[in-house]
Short mmCIF file of C-alpha atoms in Angstrom, two decimals:
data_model
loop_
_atom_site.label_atom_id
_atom_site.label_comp_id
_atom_site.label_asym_id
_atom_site.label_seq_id
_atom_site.Cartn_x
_atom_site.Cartn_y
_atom_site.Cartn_z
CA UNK K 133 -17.40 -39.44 17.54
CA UNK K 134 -19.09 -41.10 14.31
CA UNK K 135 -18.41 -37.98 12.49
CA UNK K 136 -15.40 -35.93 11.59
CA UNK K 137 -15.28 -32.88 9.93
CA UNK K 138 -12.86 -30.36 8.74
CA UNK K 139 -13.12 -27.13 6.71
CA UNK K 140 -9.88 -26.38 4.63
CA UNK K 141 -9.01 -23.25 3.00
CA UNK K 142 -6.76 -23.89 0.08
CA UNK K 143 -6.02 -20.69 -1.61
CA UNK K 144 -4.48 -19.29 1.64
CA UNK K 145 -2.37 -20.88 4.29
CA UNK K 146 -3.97 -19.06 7.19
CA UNK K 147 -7.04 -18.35 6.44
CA UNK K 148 -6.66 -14.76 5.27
CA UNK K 149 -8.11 -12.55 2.27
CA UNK K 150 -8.45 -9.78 1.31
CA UNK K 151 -12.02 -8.01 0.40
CA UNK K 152 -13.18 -8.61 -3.37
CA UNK K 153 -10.92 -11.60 -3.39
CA UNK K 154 -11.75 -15.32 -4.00
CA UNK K 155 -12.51 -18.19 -0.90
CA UNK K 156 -11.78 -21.32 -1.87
CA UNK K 157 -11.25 -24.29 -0.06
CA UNK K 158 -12.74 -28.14 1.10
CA UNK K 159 -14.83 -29.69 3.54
CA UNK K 160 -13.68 -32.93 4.65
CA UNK K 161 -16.21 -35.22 6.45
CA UNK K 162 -15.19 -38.71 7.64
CA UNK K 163 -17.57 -41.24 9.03
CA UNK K 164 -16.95 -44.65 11.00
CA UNK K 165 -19.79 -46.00 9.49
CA UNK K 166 -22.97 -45.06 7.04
CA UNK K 167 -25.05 -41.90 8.14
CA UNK K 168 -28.38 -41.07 6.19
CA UNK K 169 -28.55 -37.02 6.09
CA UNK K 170 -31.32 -34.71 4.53
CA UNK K 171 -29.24 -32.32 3.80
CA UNK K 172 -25.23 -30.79 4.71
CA UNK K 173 -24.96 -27.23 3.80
CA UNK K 174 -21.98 -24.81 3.87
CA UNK K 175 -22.80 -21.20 5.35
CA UNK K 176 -19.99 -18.56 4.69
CA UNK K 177 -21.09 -15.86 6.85
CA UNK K 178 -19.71 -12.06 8.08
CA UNK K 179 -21.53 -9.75 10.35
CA UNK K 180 -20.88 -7.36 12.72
CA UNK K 181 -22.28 -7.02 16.35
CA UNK K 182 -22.01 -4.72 19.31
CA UNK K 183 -23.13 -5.09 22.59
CA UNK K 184 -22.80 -3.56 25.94
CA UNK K 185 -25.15 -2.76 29.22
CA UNK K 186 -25.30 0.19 31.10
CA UNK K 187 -27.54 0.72 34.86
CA UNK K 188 -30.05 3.32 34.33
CA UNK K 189 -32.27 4.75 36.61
CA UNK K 190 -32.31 4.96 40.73
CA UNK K 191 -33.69 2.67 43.44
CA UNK K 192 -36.56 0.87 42.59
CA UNK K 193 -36.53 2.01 39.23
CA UNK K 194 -33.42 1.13 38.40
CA UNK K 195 -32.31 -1.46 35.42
CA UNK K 196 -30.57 -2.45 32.70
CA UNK K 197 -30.11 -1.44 29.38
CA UNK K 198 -29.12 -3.39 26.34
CA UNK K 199 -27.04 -1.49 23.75
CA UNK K 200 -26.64 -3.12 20.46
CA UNK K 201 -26.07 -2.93 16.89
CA UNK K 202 -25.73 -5.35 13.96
CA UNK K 203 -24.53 -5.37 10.27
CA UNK K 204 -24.94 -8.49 7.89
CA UNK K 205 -22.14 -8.08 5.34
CA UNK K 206 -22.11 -11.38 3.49
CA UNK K 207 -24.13 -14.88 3.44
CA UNK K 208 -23.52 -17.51 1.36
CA UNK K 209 -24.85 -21.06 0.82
CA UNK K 210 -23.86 -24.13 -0.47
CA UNK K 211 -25.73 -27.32 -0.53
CA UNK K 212 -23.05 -30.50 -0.19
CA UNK K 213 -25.24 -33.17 0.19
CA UNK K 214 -28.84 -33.02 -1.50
CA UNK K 215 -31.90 -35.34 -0.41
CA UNK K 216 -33.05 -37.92 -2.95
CA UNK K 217 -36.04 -37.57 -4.26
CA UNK K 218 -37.36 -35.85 -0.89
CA UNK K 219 -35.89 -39.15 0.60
CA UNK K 220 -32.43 -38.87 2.54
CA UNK K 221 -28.91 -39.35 1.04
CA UNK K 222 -27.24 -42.37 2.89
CA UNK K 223 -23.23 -41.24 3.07
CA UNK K 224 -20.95 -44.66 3.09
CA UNK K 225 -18.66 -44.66 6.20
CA UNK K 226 -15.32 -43.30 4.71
CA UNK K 227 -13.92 -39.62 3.78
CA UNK K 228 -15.53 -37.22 1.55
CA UNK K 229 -14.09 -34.29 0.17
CA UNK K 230 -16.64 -31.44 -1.32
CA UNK K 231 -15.20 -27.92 -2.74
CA UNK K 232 -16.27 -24.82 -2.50
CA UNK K 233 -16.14 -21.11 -3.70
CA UNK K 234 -16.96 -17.26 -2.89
CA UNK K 235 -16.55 -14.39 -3.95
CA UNK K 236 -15.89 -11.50 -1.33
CA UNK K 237 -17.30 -8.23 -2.00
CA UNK K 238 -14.65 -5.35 -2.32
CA UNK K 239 -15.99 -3.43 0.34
CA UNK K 240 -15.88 -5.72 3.32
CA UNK K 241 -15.39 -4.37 6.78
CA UNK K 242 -11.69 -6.00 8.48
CA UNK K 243 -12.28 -8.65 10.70
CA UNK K 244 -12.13 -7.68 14.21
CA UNK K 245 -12.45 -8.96 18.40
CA UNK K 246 -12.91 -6.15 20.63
CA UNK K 247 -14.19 -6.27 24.16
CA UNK K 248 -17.85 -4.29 23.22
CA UNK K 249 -18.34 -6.39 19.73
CA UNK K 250 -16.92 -7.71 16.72
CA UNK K 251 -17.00 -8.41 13.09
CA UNK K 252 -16.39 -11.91 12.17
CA UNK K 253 -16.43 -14.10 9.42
CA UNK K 254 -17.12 -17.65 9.89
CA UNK K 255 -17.51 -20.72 7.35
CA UNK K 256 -19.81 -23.64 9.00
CA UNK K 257 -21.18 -26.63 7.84
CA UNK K 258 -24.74 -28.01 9.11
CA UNK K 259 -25.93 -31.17 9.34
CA UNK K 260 -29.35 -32.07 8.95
CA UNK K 261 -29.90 -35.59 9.94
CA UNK K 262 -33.97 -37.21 10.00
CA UNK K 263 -35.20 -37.53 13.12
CA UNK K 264 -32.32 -36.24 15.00
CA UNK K 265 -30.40 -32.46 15.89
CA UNK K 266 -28.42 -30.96 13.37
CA UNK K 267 -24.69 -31.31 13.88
CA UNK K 268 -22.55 -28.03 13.11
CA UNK K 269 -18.76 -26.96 12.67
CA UNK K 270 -17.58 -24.16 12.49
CA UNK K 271 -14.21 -22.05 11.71
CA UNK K 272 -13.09 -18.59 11.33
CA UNK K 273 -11.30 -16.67 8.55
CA UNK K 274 -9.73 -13.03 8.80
CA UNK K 275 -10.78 -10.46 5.70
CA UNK K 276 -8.82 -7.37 5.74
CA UNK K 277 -10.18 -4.62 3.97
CA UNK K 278 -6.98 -3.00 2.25
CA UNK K 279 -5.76 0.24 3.12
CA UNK K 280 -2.81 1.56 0.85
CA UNK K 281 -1.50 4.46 2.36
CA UNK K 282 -0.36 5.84 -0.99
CA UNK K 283 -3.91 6.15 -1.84
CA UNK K 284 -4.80 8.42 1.38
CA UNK K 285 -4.63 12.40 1.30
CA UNK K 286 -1.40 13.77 -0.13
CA UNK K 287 -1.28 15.01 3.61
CA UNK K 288 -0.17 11.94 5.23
CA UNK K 289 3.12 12.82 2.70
CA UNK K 290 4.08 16.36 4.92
CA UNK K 291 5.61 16.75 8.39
CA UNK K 292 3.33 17.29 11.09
CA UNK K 293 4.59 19.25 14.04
CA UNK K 294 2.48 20.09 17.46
CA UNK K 295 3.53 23.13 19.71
CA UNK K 296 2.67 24.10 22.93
CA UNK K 297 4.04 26.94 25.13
CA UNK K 298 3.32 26.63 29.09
CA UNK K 299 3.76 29.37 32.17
CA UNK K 300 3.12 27.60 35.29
CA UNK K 301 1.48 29.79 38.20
CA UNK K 302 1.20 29.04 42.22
CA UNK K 303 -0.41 32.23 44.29
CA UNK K 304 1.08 34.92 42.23
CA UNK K 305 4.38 33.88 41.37
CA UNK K 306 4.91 32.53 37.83
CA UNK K 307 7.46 30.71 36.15
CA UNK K 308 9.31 31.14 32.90
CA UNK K 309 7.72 29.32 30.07
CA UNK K 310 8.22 25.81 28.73
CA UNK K 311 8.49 25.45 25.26
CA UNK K 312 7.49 21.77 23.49
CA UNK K 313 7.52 21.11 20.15
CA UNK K 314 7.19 17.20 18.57
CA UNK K 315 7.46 16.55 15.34
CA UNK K 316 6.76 13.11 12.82
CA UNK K 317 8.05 12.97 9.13
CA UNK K 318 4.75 11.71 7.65
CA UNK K 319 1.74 10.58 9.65
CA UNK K 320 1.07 6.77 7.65
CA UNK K 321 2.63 3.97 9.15
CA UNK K 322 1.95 0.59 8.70
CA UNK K 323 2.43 -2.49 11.60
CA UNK K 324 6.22 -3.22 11.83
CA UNK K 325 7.50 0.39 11.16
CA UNK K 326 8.57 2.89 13.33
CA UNK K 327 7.51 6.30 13.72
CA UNK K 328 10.45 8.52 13.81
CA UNK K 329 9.49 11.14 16.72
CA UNK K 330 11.64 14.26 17.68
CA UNK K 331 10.46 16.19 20.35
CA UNK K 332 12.35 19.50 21.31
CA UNK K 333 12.21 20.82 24.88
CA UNK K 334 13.38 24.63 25.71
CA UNK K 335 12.48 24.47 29.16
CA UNK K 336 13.30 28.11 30.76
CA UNK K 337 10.89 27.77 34.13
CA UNK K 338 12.05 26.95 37.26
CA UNK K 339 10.01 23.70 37.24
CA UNK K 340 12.17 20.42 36.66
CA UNK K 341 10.63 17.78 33.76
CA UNK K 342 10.29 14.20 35.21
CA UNK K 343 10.19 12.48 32.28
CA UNK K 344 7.93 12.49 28.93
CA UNK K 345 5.83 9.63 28.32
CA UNK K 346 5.33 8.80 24.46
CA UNK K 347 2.23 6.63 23.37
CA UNK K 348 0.76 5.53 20.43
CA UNK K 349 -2.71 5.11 21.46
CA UNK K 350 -5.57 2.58 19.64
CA UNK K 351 -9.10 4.43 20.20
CA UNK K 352 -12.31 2.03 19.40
CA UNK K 353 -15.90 3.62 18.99
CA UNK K 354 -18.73 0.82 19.05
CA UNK K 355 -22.22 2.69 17.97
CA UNK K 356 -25.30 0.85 19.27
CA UNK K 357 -28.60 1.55 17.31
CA UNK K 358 -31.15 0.34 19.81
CA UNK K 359 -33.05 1.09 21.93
CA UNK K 360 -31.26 3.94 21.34
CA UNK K 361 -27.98 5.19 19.31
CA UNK K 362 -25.47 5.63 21.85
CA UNK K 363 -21.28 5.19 21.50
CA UNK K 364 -19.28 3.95 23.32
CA UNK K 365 -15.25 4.33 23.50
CA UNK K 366 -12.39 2.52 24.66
CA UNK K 367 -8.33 3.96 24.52
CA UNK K 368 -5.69 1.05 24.74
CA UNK K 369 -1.90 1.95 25.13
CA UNK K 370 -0.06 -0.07 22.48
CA UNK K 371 3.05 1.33 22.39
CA UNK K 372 4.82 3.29 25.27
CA UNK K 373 8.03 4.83 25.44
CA UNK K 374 9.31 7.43 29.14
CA UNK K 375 11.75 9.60 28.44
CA UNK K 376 14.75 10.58 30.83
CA UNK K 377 13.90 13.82 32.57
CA UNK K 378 14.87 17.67 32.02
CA UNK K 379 16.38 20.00 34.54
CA UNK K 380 15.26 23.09 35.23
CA UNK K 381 16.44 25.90 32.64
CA UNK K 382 17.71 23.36 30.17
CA UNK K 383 17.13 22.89 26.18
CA UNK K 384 17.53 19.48 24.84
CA UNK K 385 16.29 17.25 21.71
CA UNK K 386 15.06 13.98 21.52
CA UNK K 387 15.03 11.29 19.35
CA UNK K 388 12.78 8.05 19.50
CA UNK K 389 11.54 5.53 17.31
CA UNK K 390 8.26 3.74 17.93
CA UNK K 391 7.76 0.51 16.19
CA UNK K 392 3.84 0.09 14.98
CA UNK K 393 3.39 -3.51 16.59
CA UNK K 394 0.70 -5.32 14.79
CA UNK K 395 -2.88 -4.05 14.98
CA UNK K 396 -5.72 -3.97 13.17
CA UNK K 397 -5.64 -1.16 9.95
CA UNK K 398 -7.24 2.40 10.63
CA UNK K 399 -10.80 1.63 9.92
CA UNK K 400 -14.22 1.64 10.44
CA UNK K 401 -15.30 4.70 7.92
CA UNK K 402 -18.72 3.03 7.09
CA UNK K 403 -19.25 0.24 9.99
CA UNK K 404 -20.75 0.27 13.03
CA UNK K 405 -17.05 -0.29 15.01
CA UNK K 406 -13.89 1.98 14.10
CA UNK K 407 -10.52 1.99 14.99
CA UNK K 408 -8.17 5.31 15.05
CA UNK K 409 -4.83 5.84 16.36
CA UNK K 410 -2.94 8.82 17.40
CA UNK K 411 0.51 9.93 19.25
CA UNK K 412 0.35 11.37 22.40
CA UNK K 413 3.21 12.90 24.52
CA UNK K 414 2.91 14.22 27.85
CA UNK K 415 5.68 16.12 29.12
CA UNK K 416 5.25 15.53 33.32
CA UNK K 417 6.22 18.54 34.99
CA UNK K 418 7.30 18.80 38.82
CA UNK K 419 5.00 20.78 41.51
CA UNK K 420 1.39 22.31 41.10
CA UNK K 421 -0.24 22.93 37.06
CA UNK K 422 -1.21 21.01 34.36
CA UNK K 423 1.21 18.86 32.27
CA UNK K 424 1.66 19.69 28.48
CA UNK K 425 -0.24 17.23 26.31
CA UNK K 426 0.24 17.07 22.21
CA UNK K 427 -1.03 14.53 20.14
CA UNK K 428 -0.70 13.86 16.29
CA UNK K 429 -3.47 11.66 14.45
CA UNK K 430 -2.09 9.17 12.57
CA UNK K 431 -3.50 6.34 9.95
CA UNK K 432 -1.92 3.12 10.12
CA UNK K 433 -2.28 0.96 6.77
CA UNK K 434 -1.50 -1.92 4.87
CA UNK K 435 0.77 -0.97 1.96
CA UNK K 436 3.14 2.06 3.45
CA UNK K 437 3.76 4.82 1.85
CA UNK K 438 6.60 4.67 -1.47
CA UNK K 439 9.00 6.72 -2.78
CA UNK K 440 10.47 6.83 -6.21
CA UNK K 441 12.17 3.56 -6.20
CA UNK K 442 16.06 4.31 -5.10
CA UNK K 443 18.96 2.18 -5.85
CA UNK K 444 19.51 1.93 -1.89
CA UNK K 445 17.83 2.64 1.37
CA UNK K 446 19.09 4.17 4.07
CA UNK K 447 20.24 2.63 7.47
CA UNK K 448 19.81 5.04 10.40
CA UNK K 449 22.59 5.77 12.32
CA UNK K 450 22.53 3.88 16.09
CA UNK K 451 21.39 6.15 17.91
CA UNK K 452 20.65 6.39 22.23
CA UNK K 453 17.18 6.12 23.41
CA UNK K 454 16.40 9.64 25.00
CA UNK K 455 20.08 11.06 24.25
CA UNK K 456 20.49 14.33 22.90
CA UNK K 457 21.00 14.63 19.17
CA UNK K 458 24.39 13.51 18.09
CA UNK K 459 24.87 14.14 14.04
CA UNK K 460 25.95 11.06 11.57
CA UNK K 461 25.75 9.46 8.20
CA UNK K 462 24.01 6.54 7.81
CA UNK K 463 25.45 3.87 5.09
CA UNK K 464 23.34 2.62 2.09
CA UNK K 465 22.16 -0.95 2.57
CA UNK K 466 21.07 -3.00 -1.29
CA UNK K 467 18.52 -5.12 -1.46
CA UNK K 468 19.43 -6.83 -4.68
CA UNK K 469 17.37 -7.87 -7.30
CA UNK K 470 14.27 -9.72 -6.62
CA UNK K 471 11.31 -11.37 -8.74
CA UNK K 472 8.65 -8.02 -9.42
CA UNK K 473 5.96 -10.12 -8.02
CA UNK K 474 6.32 -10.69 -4.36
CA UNK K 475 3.88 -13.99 -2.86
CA UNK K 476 1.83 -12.92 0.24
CA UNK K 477 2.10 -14.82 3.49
CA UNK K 478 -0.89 -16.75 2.25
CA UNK K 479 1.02 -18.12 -0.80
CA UNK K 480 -1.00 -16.22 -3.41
CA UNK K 481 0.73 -14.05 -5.89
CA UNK K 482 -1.03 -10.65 -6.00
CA UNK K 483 -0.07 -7.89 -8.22
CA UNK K 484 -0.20 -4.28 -8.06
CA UNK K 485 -0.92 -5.19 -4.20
CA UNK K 486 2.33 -5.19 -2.70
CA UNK K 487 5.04 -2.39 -2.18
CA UNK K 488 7.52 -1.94 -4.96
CA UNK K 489 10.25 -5.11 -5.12
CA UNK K 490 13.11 -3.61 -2.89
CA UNK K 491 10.62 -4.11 0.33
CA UNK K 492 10.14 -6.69 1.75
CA UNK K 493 6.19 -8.89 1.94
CA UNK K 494 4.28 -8.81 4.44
CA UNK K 495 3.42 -11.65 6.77
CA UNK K 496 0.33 -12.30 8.81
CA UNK K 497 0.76 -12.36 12.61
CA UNK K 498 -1.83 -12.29 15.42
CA UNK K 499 -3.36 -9.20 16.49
CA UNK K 500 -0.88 -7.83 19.49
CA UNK K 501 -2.43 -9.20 23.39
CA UNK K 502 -4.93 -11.18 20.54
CA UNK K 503 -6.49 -14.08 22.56
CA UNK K 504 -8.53 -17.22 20.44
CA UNK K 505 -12.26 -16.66 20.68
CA UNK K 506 -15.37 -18.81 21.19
CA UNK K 507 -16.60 -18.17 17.69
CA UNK K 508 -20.00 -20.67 18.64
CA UNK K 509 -22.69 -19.50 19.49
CA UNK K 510 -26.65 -20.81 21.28
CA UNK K 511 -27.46 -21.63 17.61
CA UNK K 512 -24.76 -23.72 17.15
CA UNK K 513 -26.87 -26.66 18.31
CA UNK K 514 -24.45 -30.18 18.71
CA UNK K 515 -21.44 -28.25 17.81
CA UNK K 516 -18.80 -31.09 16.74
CA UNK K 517 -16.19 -28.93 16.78
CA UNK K 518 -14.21 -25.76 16.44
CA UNK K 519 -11.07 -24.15 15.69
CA UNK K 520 -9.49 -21.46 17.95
CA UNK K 521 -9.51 -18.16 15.78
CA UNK K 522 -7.48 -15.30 16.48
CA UNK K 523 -7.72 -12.43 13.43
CA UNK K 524 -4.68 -12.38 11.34
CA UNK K 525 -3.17 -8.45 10.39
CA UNK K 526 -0.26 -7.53 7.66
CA UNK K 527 2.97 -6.87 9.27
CA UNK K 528 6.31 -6.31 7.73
CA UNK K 529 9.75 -6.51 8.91
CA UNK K 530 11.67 -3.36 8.65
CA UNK K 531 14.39 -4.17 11.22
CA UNK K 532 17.65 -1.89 11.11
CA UNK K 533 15.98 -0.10 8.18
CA UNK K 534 14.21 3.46 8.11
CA UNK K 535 11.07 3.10 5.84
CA UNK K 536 10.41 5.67 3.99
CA UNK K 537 13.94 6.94 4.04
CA UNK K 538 13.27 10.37 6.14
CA UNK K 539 13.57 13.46 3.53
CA UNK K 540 16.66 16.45 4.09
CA UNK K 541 16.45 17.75 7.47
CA UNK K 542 14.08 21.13 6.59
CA UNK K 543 15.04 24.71 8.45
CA UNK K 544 12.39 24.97 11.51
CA UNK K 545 11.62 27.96 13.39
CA UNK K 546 13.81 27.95 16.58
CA UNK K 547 12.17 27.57 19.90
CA UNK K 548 11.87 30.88 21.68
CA UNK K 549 15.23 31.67 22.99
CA UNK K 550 16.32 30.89 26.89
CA UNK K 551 15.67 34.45 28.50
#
């Protein structure tokens, strides 16, 4: 290949921003020998697009139908290389180096890959050359729209608690009833946490509890716009958790944690694609009837949720998966002193961004089961070259430490007694 080219983003190791932040960065273009070009022009572009197909229609008259939707959400253009006097530039065979700048609006949609559409954000540089097809490259960059949880509804603050009573019938005869209660100290989370779940089971029917499945479930809605608005959802599993069963005429607590792997931030309010997550326990019950289902909405962020800032945080106590309750202090762990401003995973030194100093940053890591994406497309005509893209989401690291510290144990109404 006679030409080389590069795109470099030098404010941020990894290629990710924030909305309403600064892009800066280089394009590098190397040549073996002298090329004349009319012009070399650096696009920075984000859009969103969804697409899908559906059959419609029987026999003869059947078809199919193209669902789809786009948003344009920023385009930018620089020109590198001018002509001359209408005449083309002649480059000299070597490297040249060119920077450039822009400005992100605050409001941009996260970047996201899903398996009905996307929203991507792409820098490319085209090549016109006289006489000849344009040459393109092309890379990807991941904008996160920021979500700090302490900004949300005072609600995502208070305990949230789902009940559900069941009597389980076969002819006539009926059982006892099955009491399930689960309960969540706060429902923001943010990638890397866990999700402190208690679920209390009085079970007084005759029916025996195989297990309880916990999930924290990722729901997607795509809305096409033509020919006609239609939605279409999709549920992935992203954490999953099966509790030991319950015998017959038993009461028993449990307590699980459920570490928020990292995904993209609850989003979506204003675009064409949003993500949602929720909890959702179903307690599996031997024999004929429906199994209890519960599920708590939840809002996963980027900043979590803070606390007055305490000289120590709280360790949990070790405690069994799926073991009965067993009471204990936990010891205070110190994070020592630390500079107030905390640098990103990108290198960049953001303030009023970042939890208070006694967390720790976060880092950028690639979206759980992510895959790299073809990010060319049929208009990217002589494509020189790409880099595999994979969006990048916050994460932090909260190992062996309960975050936020979980408030004094609050008097609940009992379950209904065993009868």
């Amino acid at each position: 290949m006679k030409v080389h080219c590069d795109i470099r983003f030098t404010n941020s190791t990894h290629g990710t921003y924030q909305s309403g932040q600064q892009v800066t960065g280089q394009v590098q273009i190397k040549l073996t020998e002298p090329k004349k070009f009319n012009e070399i022009t650096l696009k920075i572009i984000g859009v969103t697009n969804v697409k899908w197909t559906q059959k419609r229609g029987q026999g003869r008259q059947r078809r199919t139908v193209y669902y789809t939707a786009n948003r344009d959400h920023l385009a930018s253009m620089k020109v590198l290389v001018g002509s001359t006097g209408g005449n083309p530039t002649e480059l000299p065979a070597g490297e040249h180096i060119y920077e450039f700048a822009c400005e992100l609006p605050a409001q941009l949609p996260t970047s996201f890959e899903g398996s009905y559409g996307h929203c991507r954000y792409t820098a490319q540089v085209v090549m016109d050359r006289p006489w000849k097809f344009n040459l393109t490259y092309k890379v990807g960059f991941t904008v996160i729209q920021p979500r700090d949880l302490n900004l949300q509804s005072p609600s995502i603050r208070l305990p949230s608690r789902m009940e559900d009573a069941r009597v389980f019938c076969c002819g006539i005869w009926r059982t006892k009833p099955l009491f399930v209660r689960v309960t969540v100290p706060c429902t923001g989370y943010v990638p890397g946490q866990a999700i402190p779940l208690t679920i209390d089971l009085n079970n007084q029917s005759s029916r025996i509890i195989e297990g309880v499945n916990m999930k924290l479930l990722q729901e997607i809605t795509y809305r096409a716009e033509y020919p006609a608005a239609r939605i279409r959802r999709e549920v992935h599993t992203i954490v999953k958790h099966i509790g030991d069963g319950v015998a017959s005429e038993a009461l028993i607590q449990y307590k699980q944690r459920l570490v928020v792997p990292t995904v993209i931030p609850t989003c979506g309010d204003l675009n064409i694609i949003s993500v949602a997550y929720r909890l959702h326990i179903t307690v599996r019950v031997t024999g004929c009837g429906s199994d209890p289902v519960l599920e708590i909405p939840l809002i996963i962020g980027t900043t979590p949720l803070t606390l007055q800032q305490p000289d120590t945080v709280a360790i949990p106590p070790d405690e069994t998966t799926n073991a009965a309750v067993v009471s204990g202090e936990g010891s205070g762990f110190n994070f020592g002193t630390v500079p107030p401003q905390l640098p990103s995973a990108s290198g960049l030194v953001r303030e009023n961004t970042l939890p208070p100093e006694y967390l720790p940053p976060p880092t950028y890591e690639e979206a759980m089961n992510g895959a790299a994406v073809v990010i060319t497309d049929d208009t990217d005509t002589n494509a020189i070259g790409t880099k595999p893209y994979v969006p990048l989401y916050p994460s932090y690291n909260f190992t062996g430490i309960q975050w936020p510290p979980l408030p004094p144990t609050t008097p609940q109404p009992p379950l209904p007694p065993k009868q």
